[in-house]
Amino acid sequence: MTTATFPIQDYALLDDDECAARIVAAKEKLGDRCVILGHHYQRDEVFKHADYYGDSLKLSRDAAASDAEYIVFCGVHFMAEVADILSRPEQIAILPDMAAGCSMADMANLIKVNKCWQELSRVLDPDVTVTPVTYINSAADLKAFCGRHEGIVCTSSNARKILEWSFDRRGKVLFFPDQHLGRNTGYDMGIPLAEMVVWDFDKPQGGLTEAQIRDAKIILWKGFCSVHQMFKPEHIDRFLERYPETQVISHPEASFEVCRKSDYVGSTEYIIKVVREAPAGSRWLVGTELNLVNRLNEQCKEQDKHIHFMSPTVCMCSTMFRTDPQHLAWVLENLAAGHVVNRIEVPEKEAASAKKALDSMLSIH
Ligand code: 13P
Ligand code: SF4
């Protein structure tokens, strides 16, 4: 990595309009050499500069298909890692703010997952009976773990197909880090709640008995999203009392109870599609991140659709929010001046195993 020509401190006090003008100018200068990917949770001032936007699956495919020399990922750390793994070695993935992580992804790490695998091996032979499935919201070394153990990656939009693929191979799944996506998807496939047990990584043997491990179809890691756990079934009940005609749509990272009370459950891309295609005048209660809901509301106002955020308190993804126009202007102006800042580079060996698990996912349509 070369030294930055322009330090980030020079950007901290710029206002958003000035940043926007400088981002546009730097993008023009870079032309096809640079592509900006934006997740749906990004704030408007950043999102409007994205060349491609979408949910995690779509953005993974966009990163894999890109020819650009620089892939600037306006999202969170694991997304930029995926872009680095799936792009060619000479392409460079960049995360505008290195502090943009994902608190759910941080709930699982390689030490704890290795320990879990070892503890499972005292009860069964996991390499014969268990497919490890990691939600894409996880560090690259956990994707590599899945690659090494004939496992796979999933996103919120393909989790069912990925679990079907997994059960075609082995009888059980270890699903990490999000218990809710695992449980909601498993239940939709007809797996009873009793056959989905939670692995508490802070307890010996996950806090489970040998019989519980043997009888489980899915072992769910005890992770969750701090944003989606804010949505409660009583929020839905209260809203429906006031507006009974409302349709409820949630992200599968929300709890089982919230998803059971929702008319539709799906990824960010799915939520946007369903609400956009709904009849004019319809009313929606949406259980996902605030920036997405606010933007959807703006986009659907013309059709007189009423779109409401599920929680009475403001809960946005604070790490997604870290990417601001100041950081985006900083990385782009440095790139335009020939200096790479904030490169995300997954070590080669880890990237090869992680790519195996990601490629397995991408081959499933
Ligand atoms: P999507 O893949 O549905 O965009 O979800 C990513 C995410 O982090 C949701 O919290
Ligand atoms: Fe992670 Fe939750 Fe933010 Fe999604 S919304 S990036 S799962 S912390």
Short mmCIF file of C-alpha atoms in Angstrom, two decimals, residues 21-362:
data_model
loop_
_atom_site.label_atom_id
_atom_site.label_comp_id
_atom_site.label_asym_id
_atom_site.label_seq_id
_atom_site.Cartn_x
_atom_site.Cartn_y
_atom_site.Cartn_z
CA ALA A 21 -18.88 17.55 -5.82
CA ARG A 22 -15.41 16.17 -5.12
CA ILE A 23 -16.64 12.56 -5.25
CA VAL A 24 -18.23 13.19 -8.67
CA ALA A 25 -15.03 14.85 -9.95
CA ALA A 26 -12.79 12.03 -8.68
CA LYS A 27 -15.11 9.40 -10.13
CA GLU A 28 -15.01 11.13 -13.49
CA LYS A 29 -11.25 11.17 -13.40
CA LEU A 30 -11.08 7.47 -12.51
CA GLY A 31 -13.68 6.45 -15.12
CA ASP A 32 -13.98 2.68 -15.69
CA ARG A 33 -11.01 2.00 -13.45
CA CYS A 34 -13.22 2.33 -10.38
CA VAL A 35 -16.59 0.90 -9.47
CA ILE A 36 -18.58 1.82 -6.36
CA LEU A 37 -20.81 -0.84 -4.79
CA GLY A 38 -23.43 0.31 -2.28
CA HIS A 39 -25.45 -1.75 0.18
CA HIS A 40 -29.10 -0.77 0.72
CA TYR A 41 -28.36 0.32 4.31
CA GLN A 42 -26.02 3.10 3.23
CA ARG A 43 -27.14 6.63 3.92
CA ASP A 44 -28.43 8.61 0.91
CA GLU A 45 -25.40 10.92 0.70
CA VAL A 46 -23.25 7.86 0.01
CA PHE A 47 -25.76 5.58 -1.72
CA LYS A 48 -26.36 8.08 -4.53
CA HIS A 49 -22.76 7.64 -5.72
CA ALA A 50 -23.00 3.85 -6.09
CA ASP A 51 -22.71 2.38 -9.60
CA TYR A 52 -24.36 -0.82 -8.38
CA TYR A 53 -26.46 -1.37 -5.31
CA GLY A 54 -28.18 -4.35 -3.79
CA ASP A 55 -28.27 -6.97 -1.06
CA SER A 56 -25.26 -9.07 -0.12
CA LEU A 57 -25.85 -11.72 -2.77
CA LYS A 58 -26.32 -9.28 -5.62
CA LEU A 59 -23.28 -7.25 -4.58
CA SER A 60 -21.15 -10.44 -4.37
CA ARG A 61 -22.13 -11.25 -7.94
CA ASP A 62 -21.46 -7.64 -9.00
CA ALA A 63 -18.00 -7.77 -7.40
CA ALA A 64 -17.23 -11.10 -9.09
CA ALA A 65 -18.34 -9.74 -12.49
CA SER A 66 -16.53 -6.40 -12.23
CA ASP A 67 -13.58 -5.57 -14.47
CA ALA A 68 -12.67 -2.42 -12.55
CA GLU A 69 -9.19 -2.00 -11.12
CA TYR A 70 -10.66 -0.61 -7.87
CA ILE A 71 -13.80 -1.90 -6.17
CA VAL A 72 -14.86 0.63 -3.55
CA PHE A 73 -17.32 -1.06 -1.21
CA CYS A 74 -19.77 1.20 0.58
CA GLY A 75 -20.94 -1.43 3.02
CA VAL A 76 -19.21 -3.26 5.85
CA HIS A 77 -15.92 -5.11 6.27
CA PHE A 78 -17.06 -8.65 5.40
CA MET A 79 -18.57 -7.36 2.14
CA ALA A 80 -15.27 -5.81 1.04
CA GLU A 81 -13.52 -9.07 1.97
CA VAL A 82 -15.93 -10.97 -0.29
CA ALA A 83 -15.20 -8.48 -3.09
CA ASP A 84 -11.47 -9.09 -2.64
CA ILE A 85 -11.88 -12.89 -2.60
CA LEU A 86 -14.11 -13.01 -5.67
CA SER A 87 -12.25 -10.48 -7.79
CA ARG A 88 -9.05 -11.16 -9.74
CA PRO A 89 -5.73 -10.81 -7.84
CA GLU A 90 -4.83 -7.57 -9.61
CA GLN A 91 -8.11 -5.90 -8.61
CA ILE A 92 -8.15 -3.91 -5.38
CA ALA A 93 -11.03 -3.88 -2.87
CA ILE A 94 -11.40 -0.78 -0.72
CA LEU A 95 -13.51 -0.05 2.36
CA PRO A 96 -13.84 3.72 2.87
CA ASP A 97 -13.88 3.44 6.68
CA MET A 98 -12.02 0.52 8.24
CA ALA A 99 -14.21 0.81 11.35
CA ALA A 100 -17.27 -0.23 9.34
CA GLY A 101 -17.64 -3.74 10.74
CA CYS A 102 -20.68 -5.86 11.54
CA SER A 103 -21.44 -6.60 15.19
CA MET A 104 -23.16 -9.86 14.25
CA ALA A 105 -20.15 -11.06 12.24
CA ASP A 106 -18.00 -10.37 15.32
CA MET A 107 -20.08 -12.80 17.39
CA ALA A 108 -18.34 -15.77 15.77
CA ASN A 109 -14.60 -16.21 15.40
CA LEU A 110 -12.34 -18.98 14.24
CA ILE A 111 -11.14 -19.95 17.72
CA LYS A 112 -14.69 -20.47 18.96
CA VAL A 113 -15.88 -22.22 15.82
CA ASN A 114 -12.85 -24.58 15.90
CA LYS A 115 -13.60 -25.28 19.57
CA CYS A 116 -17.23 -26.02 18.68
CA TRP A 117 -16.14 -28.42 15.92
CA GLN A 118 -13.81 -30.22 18.34
CA GLU A 119 -16.51 -30.47 20.98
CA LEU A 120 -18.96 -31.80 18.40
CA SER A 121 -16.41 -34.43 17.44
CA ARG A 122 -16.64 -35.93 20.94
CA VAL A 123 -20.30 -36.71 20.23
CA LEU A 124 -20.34 -37.35 16.47
CA ASP A 125 -18.05 -37.19 13.47
CA PRO A 126 -18.76 -33.66 12.19
CA ASP A 127 -16.73 -34.10 9.00
CA VAL A 128 -19.09 -36.89 8.02
CA THR A 129 -22.39 -35.72 9.50
CA VAL A 130 -22.35 -31.89 9.70
CA THR A 131 -22.25 -29.25 6.95
CA PRO A 132 -20.92 -25.95 8.31
CA VAL A 133 -22.89 -23.06 6.83
CA THR A 134 -21.74 -19.52 7.44
CA TYR A 135 -23.93 -16.52 6.81
CA ILE A 136 -22.04 -14.14 4.53
CA ASN A 137 -22.01 -11.76 7.52
CA SER A 138 -18.84 -13.37 8.87
CA ALA A 139 -15.09 -12.94 8.66
CA ALA A 140 -13.16 -14.46 5.75
CA ASP A 141 -11.45 -17.03 8.00
CA LEU A 142 -14.86 -18.51 8.86
CA LYS A 143 -15.72 -18.77 5.18
CA ALA A 144 -12.36 -20.50 4.79
CA PHE A 145 -13.31 -22.88 7.63
CA CYS A 146 -16.44 -23.80 5.66
CA GLY A 147 -14.40 -24.28 2.49
CA ARG A 148 -12.04 -26.67 4.32
CA HIS A 149 -14.91 -28.70 5.80
CA GLU A 150 -17.03 -29.10 2.64
CA GLY A 151 -19.31 -26.31 3.85
CA ILE A 152 -20.80 -23.29 2.18
CA VAL A 153 -21.75 -19.61 2.56
CA CYS A 154 -25.32 -18.31 2.45
CA THR A 155 -27.01 -14.92 2.35
CA SER A 156 -30.46 -13.88 3.48
CA SER A 157 -31.77 -14.34 -0.05
CA ASN A 158 -30.54 -17.88 -0.73
CA ALA A 159 -30.49 -19.44 2.76
CA ARG A 160 -33.21 -21.99 1.97
CA LYS A 161 -31.52 -23.27 -1.19
CA ILE A 162 -28.20 -23.43 0.66
CA LEU A 163 -29.72 -25.45 3.50
CA GLU A 164 -31.30 -27.82 0.96
CA TRP A 165 -27.88 -28.22 -0.69
CA SER A 166 -26.35 -28.89 2.73
CA PHE A 167 -28.92 -31.50 3.77
CA ASP A 168 -28.45 -33.28 0.43
CA ARG A 169 -24.87 -33.92 1.56
CA ARG A 170 -24.97 -34.42 5.32
CA GLY A 171 -27.74 -34.89 7.88
CA LYS A 172 -26.96 -31.90 10.10
CA VAL A 173 -26.00 -28.25 9.72
CA LEU A 174 -23.92 -26.04 11.98
CA PHE A 175 -25.20 -22.55 11.16
CA PHE A 176 -23.30 -19.42 12.21
CA PRO A 177 -23.29 -16.64 13.26
CA ASP A 178 -26.99 -15.64 13.03
CA GLN A 179 -29.35 -17.92 14.93
CA HIS A 180 -32.41 -16.09 13.58
CA LEU A 181 -31.72 -16.54 9.88
CA GLY A 182 -30.97 -20.22 10.57
CA ARG A 183 -34.10 -20.77 12.65
CA ASN A 184 -36.46 -18.81 10.39
CA THR A 185 -35.19 -20.62 7.30
CA GLY A 186 -35.17 -24.06 8.92
CA TYR A 187 -38.73 -23.60 10.19
CA ASP A 188 -39.94 -22.55 6.71
CA MET A 189 -38.46 -25.80 5.41
CA GLY A 190 -40.54 -27.78 7.92
CA ILE A 191 -37.87 -28.43 10.54
CA PRO A 192 -39.52 -28.37 14.00
CA LEU A 193 -38.15 -25.88 16.54
CA ALA A 194 -37.21 -28.79 18.83
CA GLU A 195 -34.74 -30.00 16.18
CA MET A 196 -32.95 -26.63 16.08
CA VAL A 197 -30.78 -26.13 19.14
CA VAL A 198 -28.74 -23.09 20.11
CA TRP A 199 -24.99 -23.45 20.58
CA ASP A 200 -23.95 -21.11 23.38
CA PHE A 201 -20.28 -20.54 22.55
CA ASP A 202 -19.52 -19.39 26.09
CA LYS A 203 -20.57 -22.70 27.64
CA PRO A 204 -18.85 -26.10 27.58
CA GLN A 205 -20.27 -28.21 24.73
CA GLY A 206 -22.38 -25.22 23.74
CA GLY A 207 -24.56 -25.74 26.81
CA LEU A 208 -26.10 -28.80 25.12
CA THR A 209 -26.41 -32.42 26.16
CA GLU A 210 -25.07 -35.21 23.96
CA ALA A 211 -28.64 -36.25 23.19
CA GLN A 212 -29.55 -32.69 22.10
CA ILE A 213 -26.57 -32.62 19.75
CA ARG A 214 -27.35 -36.07 18.33
CA ASP A 215 -31.04 -35.27 17.80
CA ALA A 216 -30.55 -31.79 16.30
CA LYS A 217 -31.01 -31.12 12.62
CA ILE A 218 -29.60 -27.58 12.84
CA ILE A 219 -27.17 -26.33 15.48
CA LEU A 220 -27.62 -22.57 15.62
CA TRP A 221 -24.79 -20.32 16.76
CA LYS A 222 -25.96 -17.91 19.45
CA GLY A 223 -25.39 -14.77 17.37
CA PHE A 224 -27.81 -12.04 16.37
CA CYS A 225 -28.03 -8.63 14.75
CA SER A 226 -28.27 -5.80 17.25
CA VAL A 227 -30.38 -3.77 14.80
CA HIS A 228 -32.94 -6.45 13.91
CA GLN A 229 -33.32 -7.66 17.49
CA MET A 230 -34.94 -4.29 18.23
CA PHE A 231 -38.08 -5.30 16.34
CA LYS A 232 -40.64 -6.93 18.65
CA PRO A 233 -43.91 -8.77 17.99
CA GLU A 234 -45.74 -6.21 20.14
CA HIS A 235 -44.66 -3.47 17.70
CA ILE A 236 -46.57 -5.33 15.01
CA ASP A 237 -49.60 -5.95 17.25
CA ARG A 238 -49.85 -2.31 18.27
CA PHE A 239 -49.52 -1.08 14.71
CA LEU A 240 -52.14 -3.49 13.39
CA GLU A 241 -54.61 -2.38 16.07
CA ARG A 242 -54.38 1.11 14.62
CA TYR A 243 -54.05 0.21 10.91
CA PRO A 244 -55.43 -3.31 10.43
CA GLU A 245 -55.01 -3.16 6.64
CA THR A 246 -51.20 -3.03 6.99
CA GLN A 247 -48.96 -5.64 5.42
CA VAL A 248 -45.89 -6.56 7.43
CA ILE A 249 -42.53 -7.34 5.86
CA SER A 250 -39.34 -8.23 7.73
CA HIS A 251 -35.75 -9.24 7.22
CA PRO A 252 -34.99 -12.84 8.34
CA GLU A 253 -32.44 -11.53 10.86
CA ALA A 254 -35.48 -10.48 12.92
CA SER A 255 -36.65 -12.89 15.63
CA PHE A 256 -38.76 -15.97 14.98
CA GLU A 257 -41.78 -14.31 16.65
CA VAL A 258 -41.50 -11.19 14.45
CA CYS A 259 -41.06 -13.26 11.29
CA ARG A 260 -44.07 -15.45 12.18
CA LYS A 261 -46.20 -12.33 12.46
CA SER A 262 -44.91 -10.95 9.13
CA ASP A 263 -46.73 -11.44 5.83
CA TYR A 264 -43.43 -11.48 3.95
CA VAL A 265 -39.86 -12.25 5.02
CA GLY A 266 -36.81 -11.73 2.86
CA SER A 267 -33.55 -9.97 2.05
CA THR A 268 -33.19 -6.23 1.63
CA GLU A 269 -33.49 -6.58 -2.15
CA TYR A 270 -36.65 -8.68 -1.73
CA ILE A 271 -38.21 -6.19 0.69
CA ILE A 272 -37.65 -3.34 -1.76
CA LYS A 273 -39.07 -5.35 -4.68
CA VAL A 274 -42.20 -6.47 -2.84
CA VAL A 275 -43.04 -3.01 -1.53
CA ARG A 276 -42.28 -1.28 -4.83
CA GLU A 277 -44.51 -3.69 -6.72
CA ALA A 278 -47.37 -3.44 -4.22
CA PRO A 279 -50.58 -1.66 -5.23
CA ALA A 280 -50.77 2.13 -4.88
CA GLY A 281 -52.28 3.22 -1.60
CA SER A 282 -51.09 0.16 0.33
CA ARG A 283 -49.66 0.42 3.84
CA TRP A 284 -46.49 -1.38 4.99
CA LEU A 285 -44.75 -1.97 8.28
CA VAL A 286 -41.12 -2.78 7.55
CA GLY A 287 -38.70 -4.57 9.89
CA THR A 288 -35.28 -3.70 8.59
CA GLU A 289 -32.69 -0.93 8.80
CA LEU A 290 -33.88 2.68 8.92
CA ASN A 291 -31.96 4.13 5.95
CA LEU A 292 -33.51 1.54 3.64
CA VAL A 293 -37.00 2.15 5.03
CA ASN A 294 -36.72 5.94 4.74
CA ARG A 295 -35.48 5.72 1.15
CA LEU A 296 -38.23 3.27 0.21
CA ASN A 297 -40.77 5.62 1.75
CA GLU A 298 -39.47 8.52 -0.36
CA GLN A 299 -39.47 6.41 -3.53
CA CYS A 300 -43.04 5.19 -2.99
CA LYS A 301 -44.61 8.50 -1.90
CA GLU A 302 -45.78 9.29 -5.42
CA GLN A 303 -47.88 6.14 -5.42
CA ASP A 304 -49.39 7.20 -2.14
CA LYS A 305 -47.96 4.16 -0.35
CA HIS A 306 -47.57 4.42 3.39
CA ILE A 307 -44.35 2.91 4.62
CA HIS A 308 -43.55 2.72 8.32
CA PHE A 309 -40.51 1.66 10.27
CA MET A 310 -41.32 -1.21 12.65
CA SER A 311 -39.62 -0.01 15.81
CA PRO A 312 -40.84 3.05 17.76
CA THR A 313 -37.19 3.85 18.54
CA VAL A 314 -34.63 4.84 15.93
CA CYS A 315 -32.31 1.93 15.23
CA MET A 316 -29.93 2.18 12.35
CA CYS A 317 -26.87 0.10 11.65
CA SER A 318 -24.20 2.28 13.22
CA THR A 319 -21.38 0.50 11.39
CA MET A 320 -23.01 0.89 7.97
CA PHE A 321 -23.40 4.55 8.93
CA ARG A 322 -19.64 4.92 9.38
CA THR A 323 -19.19 5.27 5.65
CA ASP A 324 -19.80 8.95 5.09
CA PRO A 325 -19.22 11.25 2.10
CA GLN A 326 -16.01 12.47 3.75
CA HIS A 327 -14.43 8.99 3.74
CA LEU A 328 -15.70 8.30 0.23
CA ALA A 329 -14.21 11.56 -1.07
CA TRP A 330 -10.96 10.72 0.74
CA VAL A 331 -10.51 7.27 -0.84
CA LEU A 332 -11.55 8.42 -4.33
CA GLU A 333 -9.33 11.49 -4.43
CA ASN A 334 -6.41 9.39 -3.26
CA LEU A 335 -7.12 6.78 -5.94
CA ALA A 336 -7.37 9.50 -8.57
CA ALA A 337 -3.94 10.71 -7.41
CA GLY A 338 -2.55 7.17 -7.69
CA HIS A 339 -2.62 6.25 -3.99
CA VAL A 340 -4.50 3.29 -2.59
CA VAL A 341 -5.89 3.78 0.91
CA ASN A 342 -7.91 1.33 3.03
CA ARG A 343 -7.25 -1.72 0.93
CA ILE A 344 -8.92 -4.93 2.12
CA GLU A 345 -6.69 -7.87 1.36
CA VAL A 346 -7.53 -11.40 2.50
CA PRO A 347 -4.40 -13.59 2.87
CA GLU A 348 -4.00 -15.84 -0.17
CA LYS A 349 -4.38 -19.22 1.55
CA GLU A 350 -7.44 -18.13 3.51
CA ALA A 351 -8.91 -16.54 0.38
CA ALA A 352 -8.57 -19.81 -1.59
CA SER A 353 -10.58 -21.84 0.96
CA ALA A 354 -13.11 -19.04 1.44
CA LYS A 355 -13.55 -18.80 -2.33
CA LYS A 356 -14.38 -22.50 -2.45
CA ALA A 357 -17.29 -21.95 -0.03
CA LEU A 358 -18.38 -18.76 -1.85
CA ASP A 359 -18.18 -20.39 -5.29
CA SER A 360 -20.34 -23.26 -4.03
CA MET A 361 -22.90 -20.66 -2.97
CA LEU A 362 -22.72 -18.72 -6.25
#
